[in-house]
mmCIF file with all atom_site columns, C-alpha atoms in Angstrom:
data_model
loop_
_atom_site.group_PDB
_atom_site.id
_atom_site.type_symbol
_atom_site.label_atom_id
_atom_site.label_alt_id
_atom_site.label_comp_id
_atom_site.label_asym_id
_atom_site.label_entity_id
_atom_site.label_seq_id
_atom_site.pdbx_PDB_ins_code
_atom_site.Cartn_x
_atom_site.Cartn_y
_atom_site.Cartn_z
_atom_site.occupancy
_atom_site.B_iso_or_equiv
_atom_site.pdbx_formal_charge
_atom_site.auth_seq_id
_atom_site.auth_comp_id
_atom_site.auth_asym_id
_atom_site.auth_atom_id
_atom_site.pdbx_PDB_model_num
ATOM 1   C CA . MET A 1 1   ? 62.371 -10.446 35.500 1.00 90.00 ? 1   MET A CA 1
ATOM 2   C CA . THR A 1 2   ? 60.677 -11.880 32.456 1.00 94.00 ? 2   THR A CA 1
ATOM 3   C CA . VAL A 1 3   ? 61.668 -14.984 30.512 1.00 95.00 ? 3   VAL A CA 1
ATOM 4   C CA . THR A 1 4   ? 59.948 -15.894 27.257 1.00 94.00 ? 4   THR A CA 1
ATOM 5   C CA . ARG A 1 5   ? 60.596 -19.091 25.313 1.00 92.00 ? 5   ARG A CA 1
ATOM 6   C CA . THR A 1 6   ? 59.424 -19.439 21.732 1.00 89.00 ? 6   THR A CA 1
ATOM 7   C CA . GLY A 1 7   ? 59.799 -22.183 19.172 1.00 86.00 ? 7   GLY A CA 1
ATOM 8   C CA . GLY A 1 8   ? 59.785 -25.911 19.605 1.00 81.00 ? 8   GLY A CA 1
ATOM 9   C CA . ILE A 1 9   ? 57.690 -28.344 17.636 1.00 78.00 ? 9   ILE A CA 1
ATOM 10  C CA . ALA A 1 10  ? 54.433 -26.424 18.084 1.00 79.00 ? 10  ALA A CA 1
ATOM 11  C CA . GLY A 1 11  ? 56.088 -22.997 17.967 1.00 77.00 ? 11  GLY A CA 1
ATOM 12  C CA . ALA A 1 12  ? 54.402 -22.184 21.255 1.00 85.00 ? 12  ALA A CA 1
ATOM 13  C CA . LYS A 1 13  ? 55.291 -19.101 23.279 1.00 90.00 ? 13  LYS A CA 1
ATOM 14  C CA . ARG A 1 14  ? 55.634 -19.428 27.061 1.00 92.00 ? 14  ARG A CA 1
ATOM 15  C CA . THR A 1 15  ? 56.391 -16.612 29.472 1.00 94.00 ? 15  THR A CA 1
ATOM 16  C CA . TRP A 1 16  ? 57.447 -16.634 33.124 1.00 94.00 ? 16  TRP A CA 1
ATOM 17  C CA . GLN A 1 17  ? 57.873 -13.646 35.430 1.00 93.00 ? 17  GLN A CA 1
ATOM 18  C CA . ALA A 1 18  ? 59.461 -13.193 38.827 1.00 91.00 ? 18  ALA A CA 1
ATOM 19  C CA . GLN A 1 19  ? 59.318 -10.180 41.111 1.00 87.00 ? 19  GLN A CA 1
ATOM 20  C CA . PRO A 1 20  ? 61.810 -11.027 43.865 1.00 82.00 ? 20  PRO A CA 1
ATOM 21  C CA . GLU A 1 21  ? 61.175 -9.951  47.437 1.00 83.00 ? 21  GLU A CA 1
ATOM 22  C CA . THR A 1 22  ? 63.426 -7.197  48.808 1.00 82.00 ? 22  THR A CA 1
ATOM 23  C CA . ALA A 1 23  ? 65.146 -9.725  51.091 1.00 88.00 ? 23  ALA A CA 1
ATOM 24  C CA . ASP A 1 24  ? 66.215 -11.747 48.011 1.00 88.00 ? 24  ASP A CA 1
ATOM 25  C CA . ALA A 1 25  ? 67.394 -8.747  45.952 1.00 88.00 ? 25  ALA A CA 1
ATOM 26  C CA . GLY A 1 26  ? 71.101 -9.442  46.490 1.00 90.00 ? 26  GLY A CA 1
ATOM 27  C CA . HIS A 1 27  ? 70.794 -13.020 45.263 1.00 92.00 ? 27  HIS A CA 1
ATOM 28  C CA . TRP A 1 28  ? 68.877 -11.935 42.155 1.00 92.00 ? 28  TRP A CA 1
ATOM 29  C CA . ALA A 1 29  ? 71.292 -9.064  41.452 1.00 92.00 ? 29  ALA A CA 1
ATOM 30  C CA . GLU A 1 30  ? 74.145 -11.584 41.523 1.00 94.00 ? 30  GLU A CA 1
ATOM 31  C CA . LEU A 1 31  ? 72.327 -13.918 39.105 1.00 95.00 ? 31  LEU A CA 1
ATOM 32  C CA . ILE A 1 32  ? 71.662 -10.997 36.753 1.00 95.00 ? 32  ILE A CA 1
ATOM 33  C CA . ASP A 1 33  ? 75.188 -9.572  36.947 1.00 94.00 ? 33  ASP A CA 1
ATOM 34  C CA . ARG A 1 34  ? 76.846 -12.908 36.132 1.00 96.00 ? 34  ARG A CA 1
ATOM 35  C CA . CYS A 1 35  ? 75.118 -13.140 32.743 1.00 96.00 ? 35  CYS A CA 1
ATOM 36  C CA . PRO A 1 36  ? 77.040 -11.874 29.667 1.00 96.00 ? 36  PRO A CA 1
ATOM 37  C CA . TRP A 1 37  ? 74.381 -9.388  28.531 1.00 95.00 ? 37  TRP A CA 1
ATOM 38  C CA . ASP A 1 38  ? 76.553 -7.687  25.900 1.00 91.00 ? 38  ASP A CA 1
ATOM 39  C CA . ALA A 1 39  ? 77.114 -11.006 24.114 1.00 90.00 ? 39  ALA A CA 1
ATOM 40  C CA . ALA A 1 40  ? 73.348 -11.658 23.944 1.00 89.00 ? 40  ALA A CA 1
ATOM 41  C CA . ASP A 1 41  ? 72.212 -8.346  22.430 1.00 87.00 ? 41  ASP A CA 1
ATOM 42  C CA . PRO A 1 42  ? 68.685 -8.919  21.095 1.00 87.00 ? 42  PRO A CA 1
ATOM 43  C CA . ALA A 1 43  ? 69.533 -6.864  17.983 1.00 87.00 ? 43  ALA A CA 1
ATOM 44  C CA . ARG A 1 44  ? 72.342 -9.224  16.923 1.00 85.00 ? 44  ARG A CA 1
ATOM 45  C CA . PRO A 1 45  ? 71.711 -11.643 14.070 1.00 84.00 ? 45  PRO A CA 1
ATOM 46  C CA . ILE A 1 46  ? 71.093 -15.167 15.336 1.00 80.00 ? 46  ILE A CA 1
ATOM 47  C CA . VAL A 1 47  ? 71.667 -17.968 12.863 1.00 75.00 ? 47  VAL A CA 1
ATOM 48  C CA . PRO A 1 48  ? 69.127 -20.791 13.254 1.00 68.00 ? 48  PRO A CA 1
ATOM 49  C CA . THR A 1 49  ? 70.751 -24.002 14.504 1.00 71.00 ? 49  THR A CA 1
ATOM 50  C CA . GLY A 1 50  ? 68.021 -26.334 13.309 1.00 71.00 ? 50  GLY A CA 1
ATOM 51  C CA . ALA A 1 51  ? 64.288 -26.791 13.067 1.00 69.00 ? 51  ALA A CA 1
ATOM 52  C CA . ASP A 1 52  ? 62.118 -26.671 16.156 1.00 74.00 ? 52  ASP A CA 1
ATOM 53  C CA . ARG A 1 53  ? 64.763 -25.092 18.404 1.00 84.00 ? 53  ARG A CA 1
ATOM 54  C CA . PHE A 1 54  ? 63.830 -22.810 21.271 1.00 89.00 ? 54  PHE A CA 1
ATOM 55  C CA . MET A 1 55  ? 64.661 -19.110 21.408 1.00 90.00 ? 55  MET A CA 1
ATOM 56  C CA . TRP A 1 56  ? 64.840 -17.376 24.770 1.00 94.00 ? 56  TRP A CA 1
ATOM 57  C CA . HIS A 1 57  ? 64.225 -13.702 25.542 1.00 95.00 ? 57  HIS A CA 1
ATOM 58  C CA . VAL A 1 58  ? 65.267 -12.463 28.962 1.00 97.00 ? 58  VAL A CA 1
ATOM 59  C CA . GLY A 1 59  ? 64.481 -9.070  30.451 1.00 96.00 ? 59  GLY A CA 1
ATOM 60  C CA . ALA A 1 60  ? 65.709 -7.827  33.815 1.00 94.00 ? 60  ALA A CA 1
ATOM 61  C CA . VAL A 1 61  ? 65.615 -4.576  35.739 1.00 89.00 ? 61  VAL A CA 1
ATOM 62  C CA . CYS A 1 62  ? 68.201 -4.317  38.494 1.00 82.00 ? 62  CYS A CA 1
ATOM 63  C CA . GLY A 1 63  ? 68.186 -0.934  40.173 1.00 81.00 ? 63  GLY A CA 1
ATOM 64  C CA . PRO A 1 64  ? 68.218 1.759   37.485 1.00 88.00 ? 64  PRO A CA 1
ATOM 65  C CA . THR A 1 65  ? 69.534 -0.652  34.836 1.00 88.00 ? 65  THR A CA 1
ATOM 66  C CA . ALA A 1 66  ? 67.237 -2.477  32.423 1.00 93.00 ? 66  ALA A CA 1
ATOM 67  C CA . ARG A 1 67  ? 68.738 -5.301  30.379 1.00 95.00 ? 67  ARG A CA 1
ATOM 68  C CA . GLU A 1 68  ? 67.466 -7.465  27.578 1.00 96.00 ? 68  GLU A CA 1
ATOM 69  C CA . ALA A 1 69  ? 68.894 -10.537 25.873 1.00 96.00 ? 69  ALA A CA 1
ATOM 70  C CA . ALA A 1 70  ? 67.996 -12.952 23.089 1.00 94.00 ? 70  ALA A CA 1
ATOM 71  C CA . LEU A 1 71  ? 69.512 -16.417 23.103 1.00 94.00 ? 71  LEU A CA 1
ATOM 72  C CA . PRO A 1 72  ? 69.222 -19.519 20.970 1.00 92.00 ? 72  PRO A CA 1
ATOM 73  C CA . ASP A 1 73  ? 68.696 -22.631 23.076 1.00 90.00 ? 73  ASP A CA 1
ATOM 74  C CA . ALA A 1 74  ? 72.330 -23.719 22.606 1.00 89.00 ? 74  ALA A CA 1
ATOM 75  C CA . GLU A 1 75  ? 73.535 -20.564 24.423 1.00 92.00 ? 75  GLU A CA 1
ATOM 76  C CA . VAL A 1 76  ? 71.385 -21.127 27.507 1.00 95.00 ? 76  VAL A CA 1
ATOM 77  C CA . GLN A 1 77  ? 74.199 -22.460 29.662 1.00 95.00 ? 77  GLN A CA 1
ATOM 78  C CA . GLY A 1 78  ? 76.028 -21.479 32.837 1.00 97.00 ? 78  GLY A CA 1
ATOM 79  C CA . PRO A 1 79  ? 74.763 -18.184 34.283 1.00 97.00 ? 79  PRO A CA 1
ATOM 80  C CA . TRP A 1 80  ? 71.961 -17.920 31.712 1.00 97.00 ? 80  TRP A CA 1
ATOM 81  C CA . ARG A 1 81  ? 70.647 -21.375 32.652 1.00 97.00 ? 81  ARG A CA 1
ATOM 82  C CA . GLU A 1 82  ? 70.784 -20.475 36.360 1.00 96.00 ? 82  GLU A CA 1
ATOM 83  C CA . LEU A 1 83  ? 68.896 -17.207 35.846 1.00 96.00 ? 83  LEU A CA 1
ATOM 84  C CA . ILE A 1 84  ? 66.250 -18.709 33.558 1.00 96.00 ? 84  ILE A CA 1
ATOM 85  C CA . ASP A 1 85  ? 65.713 -21.696 35.846 1.00 95.00 ? 85  ASP A CA 1
ATOM 86  C CA . ALA A 1 86  ? 65.385 -19.379 38.868 1.00 94.00 ? 86  ALA A CA 1
ATOM 87  C CA . VAL A 1 87  ? 62.698 -17.304 37.156 1.00 94.00 ? 87  VAL A CA 1
ATOM 88  C CA . ARG A 1 88  ? 60.831 -20.379 36.005 1.00 93.00 ? 88  ARG A CA 1
ATOM 89  C CA . ALA A 1 89  ? 60.937 -21.861 39.517 1.00 90.00 ? 89  ALA A CA 1
ATOM 90  C CA . VAL A 1 90  ? 59.531 -18.729 41.186 1.00 84.00 ? 90  VAL A CA 1
ATOM 91  C CA . ARG A 1 91  ? 56.489 -17.830 39.162 1.00 62.00 ? 91  ARG A CA 1
ATOM 92  C CA . ALA A 1 92  ? 53.592 -19.363 37.359 1.00 54.00 ? 92  ALA A CA 1
ATOM 93  C CA . ASP A 1 93  ? 53.780 -19.830 33.642 1.00 51.00 ? 93  ASP A CA 1
ATOM 94  C CA . LEU A 1 94  ? 51.799 -16.908 32.178 1.00 54.00 ? 94  LEU A CA 1
ATOM 95  C CA . SER A 1 95  ? 50.636 -18.952 29.197 1.00 53.00 ? 95  SER A CA 1
ATOM 96  C CA . GLY A 1 96  ? 47.995 -20.700 31.275 1.00 46.00 ? 96  GLY A CA 1
ATOM 97  C CA . ARG A 1 97  ? 49.822 -23.445 33.151 1.00 45.00 ? 97  ARG A CA 1
ATOM 98  C CA . THR A 1 98  ? 50.917 -23.076 36.751 1.00 39.00 ? 98  THR A CA 1
ATOM 99  C CA . GLY A 1 99  ? 54.190 -23.795 38.513 1.00 40.00 ? 99  GLY A CA 1
ATOM 100 C CA . PRO A 1 100 ? 57.592 -24.631 37.093 1.00 40.00 ? 100 PRO A CA 1
ATOM 101 C CA . SER A 1 101 ? 57.570 -26.478 33.818 1.00 41.00 ? 101 SER A CA 1
ATOM 102 C CA . SER A 1 102 ? 59.906 -28.839 32.060 1.00 42.00 ? 102 SER A CA 1
ATOM 103 C CA . SER A 1 103 ? 62.113 -27.549 29.250 1.00 43.00 ? 103 SER A CA 1
#
């Protein structure tokens, strides 16, 4: 799992990754399956909702299936919020900071 957030006031890019343990695979598969991937196709046009808003890019491989999504900050709700928060809680921020970070 990879989550990348871009935008904000400084336009900074932050990336988090999680590689769940085999024992946790069922929990992660459930988080992934609950997300509406078709509605968040990264090729769809996304209309900006204002200056300095975050954009989220989520990538997941679950078994033989690889999925990718692009979401404006306003769409990061429900299952998307749960999945993104889970990834951010598991792994270090790859942009140089460690541990979970605030939104």
